[in-house]
Short mmCIF file of C-alpha atoms in Angstrom, two decimals:
data_model
loop_
_atom_site.label_atom_id
_atom_site.label_comp_id
_atom_site.label_asym_id
_atom_site.label_seq_id
_atom_site.Cartn_x
_atom_site.Cartn_y
_atom_site.Cartn_z
CA MET Y 1 -14.10 -32.30 -0.56
CA SER Y 2 -12.35 -32.84 2.99
CA ASP Y 3 -12.68 -30.65 5.78
CA VAL Y 4 -8.80 -30.39 5.59
CA ILE Y 5 -9.14 -28.73 1.52
CA GLU Y 6 -12.16 -26.90 2.94
CA ASN Y 7 -10.06 -25.16 5.54
CA ALA Y 8 -6.54 -24.51 3.40
CA LYS Y 9 -8.91 -22.70 0.73
CA ARG Y 10 -11.02 -20.47 3.66
CA ALA Y 11 -7.91 -19.94 5.29
CA LEU Y 12 -5.99 -18.29 1.70
CA GLY Y 13 -8.16 -15.64 1.59
CA LEU Y 14 -7.23 -14.61 4.90
CA VAL Y 15 -3.30 -14.63 4.86
CA ASP Y 16 -1.62 -11.23 4.93
CA LEU Y 17 1.25 -12.34 2.98
CA THR Y 18 4.26 -11.18 4.18
CA ASN Y 19 7.88 -10.08 4.32
CA LEU Y 20 9.49 -8.01 6.92
CA ASN Y 21 13.33 -9.62 6.40
CA ASP Y 22 16.06 -7.26 6.96
CA ASP Y 23 17.41 -8.23 3.89
CA CYS Y 24 14.13 -7.26 1.77
CA SER Y 25 14.80 -6.18 -1.63
CA ALA Y 26 12.70 -4.26 -4.26
CA GLY Y 27 12.70 -7.76 -6.43
CA ASP Y 28 11.87 -9.76 -3.39
CA ILE Y 29 8.60 -7.71 -3.37
CA THR Y 30 7.70 -8.33 -6.85
CA LYS Y 31 8.22 -11.71 -6.11
CA LEU Y 32 5.50 -11.05 -2.88
CA THR Y 33 3.32 -9.41 -5.11
CA GLY Y 34 3.29 -12.16 -7.60
CA ARG Y 35 2.33 -14.88 -5.33
CA THR Y 36 -0.78 -12.76 -4.08
CA VAL Y 37 -3.41 -13.85 -6.61
CA THR Y 38 -3.23 -17.58 -7.16
CA ASP Y 39 -5.41 -20.17 -8.69
CA HIS Y 40 -7.70 -21.05 -5.60
CA GLY Y 41 -8.32 -17.04 -5.47
CA SER Y 42 -6.29 -13.69 -3.75
CA VAL Y 43 -4.89 -13.29 -0.63
CA ALA Y 44 -6.10 -10.45 1.52
CA ALA Y 45 -2.89 -8.20 1.78
CA VAL Y 46 0.93 -7.96 1.44
CA CYS Y 47 2.71 -6.38 4.63
CA VAL Y 48 5.55 -4.89 3.70
CA TRP Y 49 8.37 -2.63 4.87
CA PRO Y 50 7.49 1.24 4.80
CA ARG Y 51 9.89 1.64 2.30
CA PHE Y 52 8.13 -0.89 -0.11
CA VAL Y 53 4.44 0.67 0.36
CA ALA Y 54 4.78 2.43 -3.04
CA GLN Y 55 5.89 0.19 -5.04
CA ALA Y 56 3.27 -2.93 -4.00
CA THR Y 57 0.66 -0.23 -4.36
CA ARG Y 58 2.07 -0.01 -7.90
CA GLU Y 59 2.38 -3.78 -8.33
CA LEU Y 60 -1.22 -4.97 -6.70
CA LYS Y 61 -3.14 -2.03 -8.44
CA GLY Y 62 -6.51 -3.58 -9.74
CA THR Y 63 -6.55 -6.99 -7.99
CA GLY Y 64 -8.22 -6.16 -4.78
CA VAL Y 65 -5.42 -7.25 -2.43
CA LYS Y 66 -4.55 -4.47 0.07
CA VAL Y 67 -1.26 -3.59 1.28
CA ALA Y 68 -0.12 -3.46 4.80
CA THR Y 69 3.06 -1.91 6.59
CA VAL Y 70 4.46 -1.60 9.89
CA VAL Y 71 5.19 1.40 12.16
CA ASN Y 72 7.03 1.54 15.23
CA PHE Y 73 8.32 -1.76 14.58
CA PRO Y 74 9.77 -4.32 15.77
CA ALA Y 75 10.67 -2.73 18.69
CA GLY Y 76 7.37 -0.74 20.22
CA GLY Y 77 9.23 2.25 21.00
CA GLU Y 78 7.93 5.77 22.62
CA ASP Y 79 9.00 8.60 20.22
CA THR Y 80 5.43 8.96 19.30
CA GLY Y 81 6.29 12.15 16.56
CA ALA Y 82 7.99 9.51 14.68
CA VAL Y 83 5.46 6.77 14.24
CA ILE Y 84 3.11 9.40 13.10
CA ALA Y 85 5.16 11.01 10.64
CA GLU Y 86 5.75 7.35 9.25
CA THR Y 87 2.09 6.67 9.42
CA ARG Y 88 1.50 9.24 7.23
CA GLN Y 89 4.31 8.95 4.85
CA ALA Y 90 2.56 5.08 4.62
CA LEU Y 91 -0.56 6.03 3.65
CA ALA Y 92 0.69 8.73 1.19
CA ASP Y 93 2.35 6.45 -0.58
CA GLY Y 94 -0.89 4.12 -0.75
CA ALA Y 95 -0.91 1.82 2.24
CA ASP Y 96 -4.58 0.65 3.03
CA GLU Y 97 -3.54 -0.78 6.75
CA ILE Y 98 -0.84 0.44 9.25
CA ASP Y 99 0.37 -2.57 11.33
CA LEU Y 100 1.45 -0.33 14.69
CA VAL Y 101 3.30 -2.04 17.24
CA MET Y 102 2.16 -1.16 20.54
CA ALA Y 103 4.07 0.45 23.35
CA TYR Y 104 4.42 -2.59 24.94
CA ARG Y 105 7.61 -2.46 27.43
CA ALA Y 106 5.57 1.33 28.48
CA PHE Y 107 2.96 -0.71 29.13
CA ARG Y 108 4.23 -3.84 30.49
CA ASP Y 109 5.90 -1.52 32.86
CA GLY Y 110 2.90 0.05 34.39
CA ARG Y 111 2.35 3.14 31.88
CA LYS Y 112 -0.37 1.88 30.29
CA GLY Y 113 -1.59 5.47 29.37
CA PHE Y 114 1.32 5.79 26.88
CA ALA Y 115 0.93 3.10 25.38
CA GLU Y 116 -3.14 3.98 24.82
CA GLU Y 117 -2.40 7.97 24.09
CA GLN Y 118 0.16 6.60 21.12
CA ILE Y 119 -2.39 4.55 19.40
CA ILE Y 120 -5.24 6.94 19.64
CA ARG Y 121 -2.81 8.94 18.09
CA VAL Y 122 -1.88 7.06 15.14
CA LYS Y 123 -5.93 6.14 14.48
CA ALA Y 124 -6.37 9.62 14.05
CA GLU Y 125 -4.05 9.50 11.39
CA ILE Y 126 -5.97 6.63 9.13
CA PRO Y 127 -8.83 7.61 7.14
CA ALA Y 128 -11.25 5.39 6.52
CA PRO Y 129 -11.35 3.15 4.93
CA ALA Y 130 -7.94 2.40 5.78
CA ILE Y 131 -7.56 0.73 9.13
CA LEU Y 132 -4.99 0.25 12.23
CA LYS Y 133 -4.04 -3.04 13.51
CA VAL Y 134 -1.99 -3.03 16.84
CA ILE Y 135 0.43 -5.62 17.40
CA LEU Y 136 0.64 -6.18 21.25
CA GLU Y 137 3.80 -8.56 21.48
CA THR Y 138 2.12 -11.26 23.45
CA GLY Y 139 5.08 -13.36 23.90
CA GLU Y 140 6.54 -10.60 25.18
CA ILE Y 141 3.77 -9.28 27.86
CA GLY Y 142 3.58 -13.19 28.38
CA ASP Y 143 1.36 -12.70 31.62
CA PRO Y 144 -2.30 -13.56 30.36
CA LEU Y 145 -3.99 -10.53 32.40
CA LEU Y 146 -2.11 -8.31 30.81
CA ILE Y 147 -2.43 -9.76 27.49
CA HIS Y 148 -6.14 -9.12 27.90
CA ALA Y 149 -5.56 -5.47 29.67
CA ALA Y 150 -3.70 -4.79 26.54
CA SER Y 151 -6.29 -5.90 24.43
CA ASN Y 152 -8.64 -4.16 25.65
CA VAL Y 153 -6.56 -0.82 25.81
CA ALA Y 154 -5.93 -1.30 22.28
CA ILE Y 155 -9.75 -1.74 21.29
CA ALA Y 156 -10.82 1.37 23.47
CA ALA Y 157 -8.00 2.98 21.42
CA GLY Y 158 -9.50 2.59 18.31
CA ALA Y 159 -7.74 -0.75 16.87
CA ASP Y 160 -9.61 -2.01 13.95
CA PHE Y 161 -7.54 -5.65 14.82
CA ILE Y 162 -5.26 -6.49 17.52
CA LYS Y 163 -2.70 -9.08 16.29
CA THR Y 164 -0.37 -11.37 18.17
CA SER Y 165 2.99 -10.19 17.37
CA THR Y 166 6.19 -8.91 15.05
CA GLY Y 167 7.43 -12.44 14.31
CA LYS Y 168 10.96 -10.65 15.71
CA VAL Y 169 10.68 -12.37 19.03
CA SER Y 170 10.86 -15.19 20.46
CA VAL Y 171 8.02 -16.47 21.18
CA ASN Y 172 5.09 -15.24 18.64
CA ALA Y 173 1.34 -16.29 18.07
CA THR Y 174 0.60 -18.61 20.58
CA LEU Y 175 -3.45 -20.54 20.51
CA GLU Y 176 -3.03 -19.46 24.20
CA ALA Y 177 -2.42 -16.07 23.21
CA ALA Y 178 -4.98 -15.93 20.26
CA GLU Y 179 -7.60 -17.46 23.03
CA ILE Y 180 -7.33 -14.30 25.67
CA MET Y 181 -7.51 -11.68 22.61
CA LEU Y 182 -10.57 -13.36 20.72
CA THR Y 183 -12.47 -13.02 23.91
CA ALA Y 184 -11.69 -9.76 24.29
CA ILE Y 185 -12.78 -9.44 21.28
CA GLU Y 186 -16.15 -11.24 22.48
CA GLU Y 187 -16.45 -8.88 25.62
CA THR Y 188 -16.39 -6.18 23.18
CA ARG Y 189 -18.94 -7.48 21.24
CA ARG Y 190 -21.63 -8.28 23.80
CA GLU Y 191 -21.06 -4.82 24.62
CA ASN Y 192 -21.09 -2.92 21.25
CA ALA Y 193 -22.93 -5.04 18.58
CA GLU Y 194 -21.47 -2.62 16.03
CA ARG Y 195 -18.28 -2.49 17.08
CA VAL Y 196 -16.24 -4.57 14.72
CA ILE Y 197 -12.72 -5.31 15.78
CA GLY Y 198 -10.77 -8.11 13.82
CA PHE Y 199 -7.47 -10.94 14.71
CA LYS Y 200 -4.48 -11.75 13.31
CA PRO Y 201 -2.43 -14.01 14.82
CA ALA Y 202 1.51 -13.57 13.12
CA GLY Y 203 4.53 -15.23 13.48
CA GLY Y 204 5.34 -18.99 12.92
CA ILE Y 205 1.83 -20.19 11.46
CA ARG Y 206 3.70 -22.30 8.77
CA THR Y 207 0.93 -25.09 7.94
CA SER Y 208 -2.22 -25.80 7.14
CA GLU Y 209 -2.93 -27.41 10.45
CA ASP Y 210 -2.03 -24.57 12.30
CA ALA Y 211 -3.98 -22.45 10.13
CA ALA Y 212 -7.02 -24.48 10.84
CA SER Y 213 -6.11 -24.63 14.43
CA TYR Y 214 -6.60 -20.59 14.66
CA LEU Y 215 -9.56 -20.95 12.57
CA ALA Y 216 -10.97 -23.47 14.86
CA LEU Y 217 -10.59 -21.41 17.80
CA ALA Y 218 -12.63 -18.23 16.28
CA ASP Y 219 -15.45 -20.20 15.19
CA ARG Y 220 -15.63 -21.84 18.57
CA ILE Y 221 -15.21 -18.05 20.31
CA MET Y 222 -16.97 -15.93 17.83
CA GLY Y 223 -18.86 -18.04 15.66
CA HIS Y 224 -18.65 -19.85 12.21
CA ASN Y 225 -19.19 -17.37 10.42
CA TRP Y 226 -17.43 -14.22 11.67
CA ALA Y 227 -13.91 -15.21 10.10
CA SER Y 228 -13.56 -13.56 7.20
CA ALA Y 229 -10.55 -10.80 5.78
CA SER Y 230 -12.67 -7.91 7.06
CA THR Y 231 -12.00 -9.99 11.12
CA PHE Y 232 -9.15 -12.00 10.25
CA ARG Y 233 -6.05 -12.43 8.68
CA PHE Y 234 -2.89 -14.60 9.03
CA GLY Y 235 0.53 -13.10 9.12
CA ALA Y 236 2.84 -15.03 7.33
CA SER Y 237 5.08 -15.99 4.36
CA GLY Y 238 5.45 -19.64 4.06
CA LEU Y 239 1.80 -20.54 5.12
CA LEU Y 240 0.54 -19.53 1.56
CA ASP Y 241 2.23 -22.40 -0.06
CA ALA Y 242 1.66 -25.12 2.18
CA LEU Y 243 -2.53 -23.94 1.81
CA ILE Y 244 -1.88 -24.35 -1.98
CA ASP Y 245 -0.08 -27.67 -1.08
CA THR Y 246 -2.59 -28.75 0.92
CA ILE Y 247 -5.29 -27.66 -1.79
CA GLU Y 248 -3.40 -29.34 -4.92
CA GLY Y 249 -3.16 -32.73 -2.64
CA ARG Y 250 0.74 -32.54 -2.12
CA THR Y 251 2.57 -33.05 0.81
CA PRO Y 252 3.45 -29.22 2.46
CA ALA Y 253 6.91 -28.39 2.49
CA ALA Y 254 8.04 -26.75 5.40
CA GLY Y 255 7.13 -23.29 5.48
CA GLN Y 256 9.89 -20.67 6.21
CA GLY Y 257 10.44 -17.53 8.08
CA TYR Y 258 7.54 -14.87 9.55
#
């Protein structure tokens, strides 16, 4: 089997199949959940708006596919009470994973403590085995040193994963940001081998080649056996079809969306 096909098979099980389109409907969610189990294995999760969590949970019952949702999305606002209420409702509706947008503007403006406290308070609402992914919005933070610092803030505040982007801004996942974030994760592992932090690049990852590049980066920094569904996810909508095309030997069509 070629490395290209092997990488595509590896990536398929790491996909958070996503629909966060503004016009998403219940019918779109049914189409999304219907794509999760393929002839080549299942994706890791779906990622949907909070209003669709209960539906996605029903439709995925028994598949082993997790349901993720977004809170404080996409603006990364400062109404922590509202974010906590949103989180509680999502968990009550069956969410397995909460993707929280960090208050990145507050962080970028020097209010590190506010951003950290919001994450701490949201994490406190999430009982195991549910997990918290913190979206840094690296394209808006911009500065590499600040991206590294934001990674450390999110990790210290209890993030189970750190995630690059919402997919709603002009610059989303990049390999440069991924390297910074994975380095922060590796530094944490060196300090505390028992602390497991995952990584999720999201936004603009559409081809098998894109996926292979991120996996190669993770292998280089974290070790070849590190990336699994418990430590690595791709946030994407068009990527799944591209991976299946690669596995089945077709020329992939251009992926669309998130």
